[in-house]
PDB file of C-alpha atoms in Angstrom:
ATOM      1  CA  UNK A 212     109.400  87.208  93.694  1.00  0.00           C
ATOM      2  CA  UNK A 213     112.147  86.922  91.070  1.00  0.00           C
ATOM      3  CA  UNK A 214     111.385  89.662  88.633  1.00  0.00           C
ATOM      4  CA  UNK A 215     114.593  91.426  87.600  1.00  0.00           C
ATOM      5  CA  UNK A 216     114.177  95.184  87.833  1.00  0.00           C
ATOM      6  CA  UNK A 217     115.645  97.023  84.843  1.00  0.00           C
ATOM      7  CA  UNK A 218     115.932 100.713  85.833  1.00  0.00           C
ATOM      8  CA  UNK A 219     116.066 101.740  82.209  1.00  0.00           C
ATOM      9  CA  UNK A 220     112.574 100.340  81.590  1.00  0.00           C
ATOM     10  CA  UNK A 221     110.775 101.888  84.588  1.00  0.00           C
ATOM     11  CA  UNK A 222     108.294 104.509  83.347  1.00  0.00           C
ATOM     12  CA  UNK A 223     105.993 104.619  86.447  1.00  0.00           C
ATOM     13  CA  UNK A 224     106.790 104.530  90.153  1.00  0.00           C
ATOM     14  CA  UNK A 225     103.824 103.803  92.337  1.00  0.00           C
ATOM     15  CA  UNK A 226     103.633 104.128  96.098  1.00  0.00           C
ATOM     16  CA  UNK A 227     101.461 102.761  98.830  1.00  0.00           C
ATOM     17  CA  UNK A 228     100.434 105.491 101.237  1.00  0.00           C
ATOM     18  CA  UNK A 229     100.271 104.255 104.845  1.00  0.00           C
ATOM     19  CA  UNK A 230     103.579 102.932 106.014  1.00  0.00           C
ATOM     20  CA  UNK A 231     105.434 104.194 102.962  1.00  0.00           C
ATOM     21  CA  UNK A 232     104.599 107.832 102.251  1.00  0.00           C
ATOM     22  CA  UNK A 233     103.497 108.335 105.817  1.00  0.00           C
ATOM     23  CA  UNK A 234     103.888 106.674 109.209  1.00  0.00           C
ATOM     24  CA  UNK A 235     100.208 106.435 110.108  1.00  0.00           C
ATOM     25  CA  UNK A 236     100.244 103.861 112.851  1.00  0.00           C
ATOM     26  CA  UNK A 237      99.283 106.179 115.684  1.00  0.00           C
ATOM     27  CA  UNK A 238      96.649 108.125 113.656  1.00  0.00           C
ATOM     28  CA  UNK A 239      94.977 104.955 112.485  1.00  0.00           C
ATOM     29  CA  UNK A 240      95.101 103.485 115.989  1.00  0.00           C
ATOM     30  CA  UNK A 241      93.473 106.662 117.382  1.00  0.00           C
ATOM     31  CA  UNK A 242      90.814 106.641 114.656  1.00  0.00           C
ATOM     32  CA  UNK A 243      89.584 103.082 115.272  1.00  0.00           C
ATOM     33  CA  UNK A 244      89.968 103.211 119.016  1.00  0.00           C
ATOM     34  CA  UNK A 245      87.836 106.425 119.126  1.00  0.00           C
ATOM     35  CA  UNK A 246      85.042 104.687 117.119  1.00  0.00           C
ATOM     36  CA  UNK A 247      85.208 101.617 119.416  1.00  0.00           C
ATOM     37  CA  UNK A 248      85.048 103.835 122.510  1.00  0.00           C
ATOM     38  CA  UNK A 249      81.853 105.444 121.177  1.00  0.00           C
ATOM     39  CA  UNK A 250      80.175 102.033 121.276  1.00  0.00           C
ATOM     40  CA  UNK A 251      81.561 101.058 124.649  1.00  0.00           C
ATOM     41  CA  UNK A 252      83.983  98.491 123.198  1.00  0.00           C
ATOM     42  CA  UNK A 253      87.631  97.985 124.317  1.00  0.00           C
ATOM     43  CA  UNK A 254      90.580  99.368 122.362  1.00  0.00           C
ATOM     44  CA  UNK A 255      92.016  97.177 119.653  1.00  0.00           C
ATOM     45  CA  UNK A 256      94.402  94.355 120.423  1.00  0.00           C
ATOM     46  CA  UNK A 257      97.670  94.372 118.651  1.00  0.00           C
ATOM     47  CA  UNK A 258      96.446  91.632 116.360  1.00  0.00           C
ATOM     48  CA  UNK A 259      93.333  93.603 115.444  1.00  0.00           C
ATOM     49  CA  UNK A 260      95.365  96.702 114.769  1.00  0.00           C
ATOM     50  CA  UNK A 261      97.759  94.825 112.416  1.00  0.00           C
ATOM     51  CA  UNK A 262      94.730  93.668 110.463  1.00  0.00           C
ATOM     52  CA  UNK A 263      92.999  96.994 110.179  1.00  0.00           C
ATOM     53  CA  UNK A 264      96.194  98.821 109.369  1.00  0.00           C
ATOM     54  CA  UNK A 265      96.394  96.941 106.060  1.00  0.00           C
ATOM     55  CA  UNK A 266      92.704  96.658 105.361  1.00  0.00           C
ATOM     56  CA  UNK A 267      90.213  98.998 103.675  1.00  0.00           C
ATOM     57  CA  UNK A 268      88.037 101.018 106.099  1.00  0.00           C
ATOM     58  CA  UNK A 269      85.074  98.787 105.220  1.00  0.00           C
ATOM     59  CA  UNK A 270      86.986  95.596 105.964  1.00  0.00           C
ATOM     60  CA  UNK A 271      88.311  97.058 109.142  1.00  0.00           C
ATOM     61  CA  UNK A 272      84.930  98.014 110.477  1.00  0.00           C
ATOM     62  CA  UNK A 273      83.529  94.581 109.816  1.00  0.00           C
ATOM     63  CA  UNK A 274      86.487  92.989 111.516  1.00  0.00           C
ATOM     64  CA  UNK A 275      86.070  95.143 114.542  1.00  0.00           C
ATOM     65  CA  UNK A 276      82.307  95.552 114.968  1.00  0.00           C
ATOM     66  CA  UNK A 277      80.426  92.831 113.049  1.00  0.00           C
ATOM     67  CA  UNK A 278      78.267  90.827 115.461  1.00  0.00           C
ATOM     68  CA  UNK A 279      78.804  93.322 118.252  1.00  0.00           C
ATOM     69  CA  UNK A 280      77.163  96.508 116.964  1.00  0.00           C
ATOM     70  CA  UNK A 281      74.627  97.239 114.175  1.00  0.00           C
ATOM     71  CA  UNK A 282      76.843  98.047 111.192  1.00  0.00           C
ATOM     72  CA  UNK A 283      74.581 100.880 110.022  1.00  0.00           C
ATOM     73  CA  UNK A 284      75.260 102.655 113.297  1.00  0.00           C
ATOM     74  CA  UNK A 285      78.979 102.095 112.942  1.00  0.00           C
ATOM     75  CA  UNK A 286      79.018 103.463 109.386  1.00  0.00           C
ATOM     76  CA  UNK A 287      77.119 106.496 110.565  1.00  0.00           C
ATOM     77  CA  UNK A 288      79.618 107.123 113.307  1.00  0.00           C
ATOM     78  CA  UNK A 289      82.551 106.872 110.891  1.00  0.00           C
ATOM     79  CA  UNK A 290      80.844 109.152 108.419  1.00  0.00           C
ATOM     80  CA  UNK A 291      80.466 111.801 111.132  1.00  0.00           C
ATOM     81  CA  UNK A 292      84.010 111.393 112.431  1.00  0.00           C
ATOM     82  CA  UNK A 293      86.330 114.332 111.643  1.00  0.00           C
ATOM     83  CA  UNK A 294      89.254 112.374 110.232  1.00  0.00           C
ATOM     84  CA  UNK A 295      90.824 115.609 109.099  1.00  0.00           C
ATOM     85  CA  UNK A 296      91.643 116.361 112.734  1.00  0.00           C
ATOM     86  CA  UNK A 297      94.076 113.432 112.719  1.00  0.00           C
ATOM     87  CA  UNK A 298      95.857 114.264 109.450  1.00  0.00           C
ATOM     88  CA  UNK A 299      98.259 116.797 110.920  1.00  0.00           C
ATOM     89  CA  UNK A 300      99.568 113.964 113.206  1.00  0.00           C
ATOM     90  CA  UNK A 301     100.573 111.793 110.266  1.00  0.00           C
ATOM     91  CA  UNK A 302     104.374 111.625 109.971  1.00  0.00           C
ATOM     92  CA  UNK A 303     105.482 112.282 106.392  1.00  0.00           C
ATOM     93  CA  UNK A 304     108.434 110.202 105.199  1.00  0.00           C
ATOM     94  CA  UNK A 305     111.304 112.691 105.370  1.00  0.00           C
ATOM     95  CA  UNK A 306     112.556 112.134 101.799  1.00  0.00           C
ATOM     96  CA  UNK A 307     109.174 111.804 100.084  1.00  0.00           C
ATOM     97  CA  UNK A 308     108.962 115.242  98.495  1.00  0.00           C
ATOM     98  CA  UNK A 309     112.592 115.291  97.412  1.00  0.00           C
ATOM     99  CA  UNK A 310     112.212 111.863  95.754  1.00  0.00           C
ATOM    100  CA  UNK A 311     108.978 112.706  93.997  1.00  0.00           C
ATOM    101  CA  UNK A 312     110.611 115.834  92.510  1.00  0.00           C
ATOM    102  CA  UNK A 313     113.623 113.806  91.450  1.00  0.00           C
ATOM    103  CA  UNK A 314     111.432 111.304  89.659  1.00  0.00           C
ATOM    104  CA  UNK A 315     109.420 113.868  87.767  1.00  0.00           C
ATOM    105  CA  UNK A 316     111.655 114.260  84.699  1.00  0.00           C
ATOM    106  CA  UNK A 317     112.064 110.499  84.307  1.00  0.00           C
ATOM    107  CA  UNK A 318     108.916 108.704  85.538  1.00  0.00           C
ATOM    108  CA  UNK A 319     105.228 109.243  86.170  1.00  0.00           C
ATOM    109  CA  UNK A 320     104.313 109.076  89.812  1.00  0.00           C
ATOM    110  CA  UNK A 321     101.231 107.233  91.173  1.00  0.00           C
ATOM    111  CA  UNK A 322      99.589 106.084  94.344  1.00  0.00           C
ATOM    112  CA  UNK A 323      97.932 102.741  94.893  1.00  0.00           C
ATOM    113  CA  UNK A 324      96.320 102.727  98.352  1.00  0.00           C
ATOM    114  CA  UNK A 325      93.569 101.010 100.247  1.00  0.00           C
ATOM    115  CA  UNK A 326      92.620 104.351 101.715  1.00  0.00           C
ATOM    116  CA  UNK A 327      89.240 105.606 100.512  1.00  0.00           C
ATOM    117  CA  UNK A 328      87.845 109.081 100.756  1.00  0.00           C
ATOM    118  CA  UNK A 329      90.596 110.496 102.991  1.00  0.00           C
ATOM    119  CA  UNK A 330      93.348 110.354 100.382  1.00  0.00           C
ATOM    120  CA  UNK A 331      92.533 113.670  98.622  1.00  0.00           C
ATOM    121  CA  UNK A 332      92.424 115.483 102.007  1.00  0.00           C
ATOM    122  CA  UNK A 333      95.796 114.039 102.968  1.00  0.00           C
ATOM    123  CA  UNK A 334      97.396 115.128  99.682  1.00  0.00           C
ATOM    124  CA  UNK A 335      95.935 118.616  99.937  1.00  0.00           C
ATOM    125  CA  UNK A 336      97.048 119.148 103.524  1.00  0.00           C
ATOM    126  CA  UNK A 337     100.663 118.143 102.749  1.00  0.00           C
ATOM    127  CA  UNK A 338     100.624 119.998  99.423  1.00  0.00           C
ATOM    128  CA  UNK A 339     101.345 116.857  97.439  1.00  0.00           C
ATOM    129  CA  UNK A 340      98.553 117.187  94.871  1.00  0.00           C
ATOM    130  CA  UNK A 341     100.818 118.314  92.023  1.00  0.00           C
ATOM    131  CA  UNK A 342     103.471 115.617  92.682  1.00  0.00           C
ATOM    132  CA  UNK A 343     101.415 112.641  91.459  1.00  0.00           C
ATOM    133  CA  UNK A 344      99.967 112.136  88.001  1.00  0.00           C
ATOM    134  CA  UNK A 345      97.458 109.472  89.197  1.00  0.00           C
ATOM    135  CA  UNK A 346      95.925 108.426  92.502  1.00  0.00           C
ATOM    136  CA  UNK A 347      94.066 105.144  92.779  1.00  0.00           C
ATOM    137  CA  UNK A 348      92.197 104.322  96.004  1.00  0.00           C
ATOM    138  CA  UNK A 349      90.036 101.442  97.104  1.00  0.00           C
ATOM    139  CA  UNK A 350      87.047 103.434  95.899  1.00  0.00           C
ATOM    140  CA  UNK A 351      88.381 103.570  92.330  1.00  0.00           C
ATOM    141  CA  UNK A 352      88.465  99.804  91.690  1.00  0.00           C
ATOM    142  CA  UNK A 353      86.223  96.774  92.163  1.00  0.00           C
ATOM    143  CA  UNK A 354      88.709  94.975  94.454  1.00  0.00           C
ATOM    144  CA  UNK A 355      91.112  96.537  96.858  1.00  0.00           C
ATOM    145  CA  UNK A 356      94.589  95.147  97.557  1.00  0.00           C
ATOM    146  CA  UNK A 357      95.701  92.366  97.739  1.00  0.00           C
ATOM    147  CA  UNK A 358      93.877  92.128  94.419  1.00  0.00           C
ATOM    148  CA  UNK A 359      95.895  93.606  91.527  1.00  0.00           C
ATOM    149  CA  UNK A 360      93.130  95.924  90.357  1.00  0.00           C
ATOM    150  CA  UNK A 361      94.857  99.205  91.441  1.00  0.00           C
ATOM    151  CA  UNK A 362      98.106  98.351  89.703  1.00  0.00           C
ATOM    152  CA  UNK A 363      96.269  97.181  86.582  1.00  0.00           C
ATOM    153  CA  UNK A 364      94.372 100.486  86.492  1.00  0.00           C
ATOM    154  CA  UNK A 365      97.710 102.331  86.710  1.00  0.00           C
ATOM    155  CA  UNK A 366      99.109 100.257  83.868  1.00  0.00           C
ATOM    156  CA  UNK A 367      96.069 100.945  81.683  1.00  0.00           C
ATOM    157  CA  UNK A 368      96.066 104.649  82.463  1.00  0.00           C
ATOM    158  CA  UNK A 369      99.678 105.138  81.440  1.00  0.00           C
ATOM    159  CA  UNK A 370      99.653 102.482  78.768  1.00  0.00           C
ATOM    160  CA  UNK A 371     102.608 100.643  80.187  1.00  0.00           C
ATOM    161  CA  UNK A 372     103.517  96.975  80.662  1.00  0.00           C
ATOM    162  CA  UNK A 373     104.036  95.373  84.087  1.00  0.00           C
ATOM    163  CA  UNK A 374     107.821  95.530  83.801  1.00  0.00           C
ATOM    164  CA  UNK A 375     107.615  99.274  83.315  1.00  0.00           C
ATOM    165  CA  UNK A 376     106.131  99.884  86.772  1.00  0.00           C
ATOM    166  CA  UNK A 377     107.863  99.826  90.125  1.00  0.00           C
ATOM    167  CA  UNK A 378     105.644  99.461  93.124  1.00  0.00           C
ATOM    168  CA  UNK A 379     106.763 100.379  96.618  1.00  0.00           C
ATOM    169  CA  UNK A 380     104.897  98.937  99.572  1.00  0.00           C
ATOM    170  CA  UNK A 381     105.323  97.787 103.139  1.00  0.00           C
ATOM    171  CA  UNK A 382     102.658  95.147 103.678  1.00  0.00           C
ATOM    172  CA  UNK A 383     101.712  91.686 102.486  1.00  0.00           C
ATOM    173  CA  UNK A 384      98.721  93.138 100.692  1.00  0.00           C
ATOM    174  CA  UNK A 385     101.139  95.231  98.599  1.00  0.00           C
ATOM    175  CA  UNK A 386     103.327  92.228  97.903  1.00  0.00           C
ATOM    176  CA  UNK A 387     100.353  90.083  96.767  1.00  0.00           C
ATOM    177  CA  UNK A 388      98.942  92.831  94.577  1.00  0.00           C
ATOM    178  CA  UNK A 389     102.270  93.269  92.857  1.00  0.00           C
ATOM    179  CA  UNK A 390     102.695  89.522  92.400  1.00  0.00           C
ATOM    180  CA  UNK A 391      99.179  89.185  90.890  1.00  0.00           C
ATOM    181  CA  UNK A 392      99.891  92.085  88.523  1.00  0.00           C
ATOM    182  CA  UNK A 393     103.358  90.891  87.545  1.00  0.00           C
ATOM    183  CA  UNK A 394     104.775  94.202  88.696  1.00  0.00           C
ATOM    184  CA  UNK A 395     108.297  94.527  90.190  1.00  0.00           C
ATOM    185  CA  UNK A 396     107.882  95.094  93.895  1.00  0.00           C
ATOM    186  CA  UNK A 397     110.205  96.920  96.316  1.00  0.00           C
ATOM    187  CA  UNK A 398     109.616  96.342 100.035  1.00  0.00           C
ATOM    188  CA  UNK A 399     109.865  99.411 102.203  1.00  0.00           C
ATOM    189  CA  UNK A 400     111.296  98.866 105.680  1.00  0.00           C
ATOM    190  CA  UNK A 401     110.015  95.280 105.803  1.00  0.00           C
ATOM    191  CA  UNK A 402     112.548  92.527 105.136  1.00  0.00           C
ATOM    192  CA  UNK A 403     110.007  89.799 105.865  1.00  0.00           C
ATOM    193  CA  UNK A 404     108.169  90.411 102.537  1.00  0.00           C
ATOM    194  CA  UNK A 405     109.025  88.642  99.328  1.00  0.00           C
ATOM    195  CA  UNK A 406     110.195  91.399  97.017  1.00  0.00           C
ATOM    196  CA  UNK A 407     112.456  92.174  94.095  1.00  0.00           C
ATOM    197  CA  UNK A 408     114.264  94.786  96.115  1.00  0.00           C
ATOM    198  CA  UNK A 409     114.458  96.232  99.640  1.00  0.00           C
ATOM    199  CA  UNK A 410     114.840  99.789 100.899  1.00  0.00           C
ATOM    200  CA  UNK A 411     114.716 101.414 104.315  1.00  0.00           C
ATOM    201  CA  UNK A 412     114.411 104.977 103.108  1.00  0.00           C
ATOM    202  CA  UNK A 413     112.628 106.492 100.067  1.00  0.00           C
ATOM    203  CA  UNK A 414     115.921 108.303  99.331  1.00  0.00           C
ATOM    204  CA  UNK A 415     117.199 104.929  98.096  1.00  0.00           C
ATOM    205  CA  UNK A 416     114.760 104.993  95.226  1.00  0.00           C
ATOM    206  CA  UNK A 417     116.854 107.579  93.318  1.00  0.00           C
ATOM    207  CA  UNK A 418     119.949 105.338  93.668  1.00  0.00           C
ATOM    208  CA  UNK A 419     117.873 102.276  92.876  1.00  0.00           C
ATOM    209  CA  UNK A 420     116.804 103.808  89.547  1.00  0.00           C
ATOM    210  CA  UNK A 421     120.200 105.357  88.846  1.00  0.00           C
ATOM    211  CA  UNK A 422     118.878 108.943  88.890  1.00  0.00           C
TER     212      UNK A 422
END
């Protein structure tokens, strides 16, 4: 990507959830491995985990179970699973709350995530509800990332142009969504992505925007 980020133009900062706001590798691994175990299947390989960690829940379940278990049974098992029991084990990014509060006078704050019905519970548990003006999940759009739908929805909601949004993500799905939407993209702790900027800590956002 070669979009030049103009800090003076940024009116919305949007965040991916897993891998940016939270380190969720171990909670997601535990979630899918528990479901696999219920059906007598082996734990995920590392390749399988890398896929499901970026995918929507629906995509992940198909990837792991299609052709092995009746999908209606799998969906019933996931619906019955108490995901809330895993939420306390998510590791919040140490600078997240400080950065969100620092952004407040200057920018709107949004989330664009491939999480589905668990996002509201996560925000409530960590008392983040009041720190975002808009949350867009995979359930709120026709196409999840890497499609640009979530970012386009954010643009429409706040009535801003692509150059007025900054999107922070850690995965190729985030990169491709930003590219498709024409939105400046900052890669979080992943130098292998094609991005307009790179950070290793959310604390760098304030400096990035000159706040």
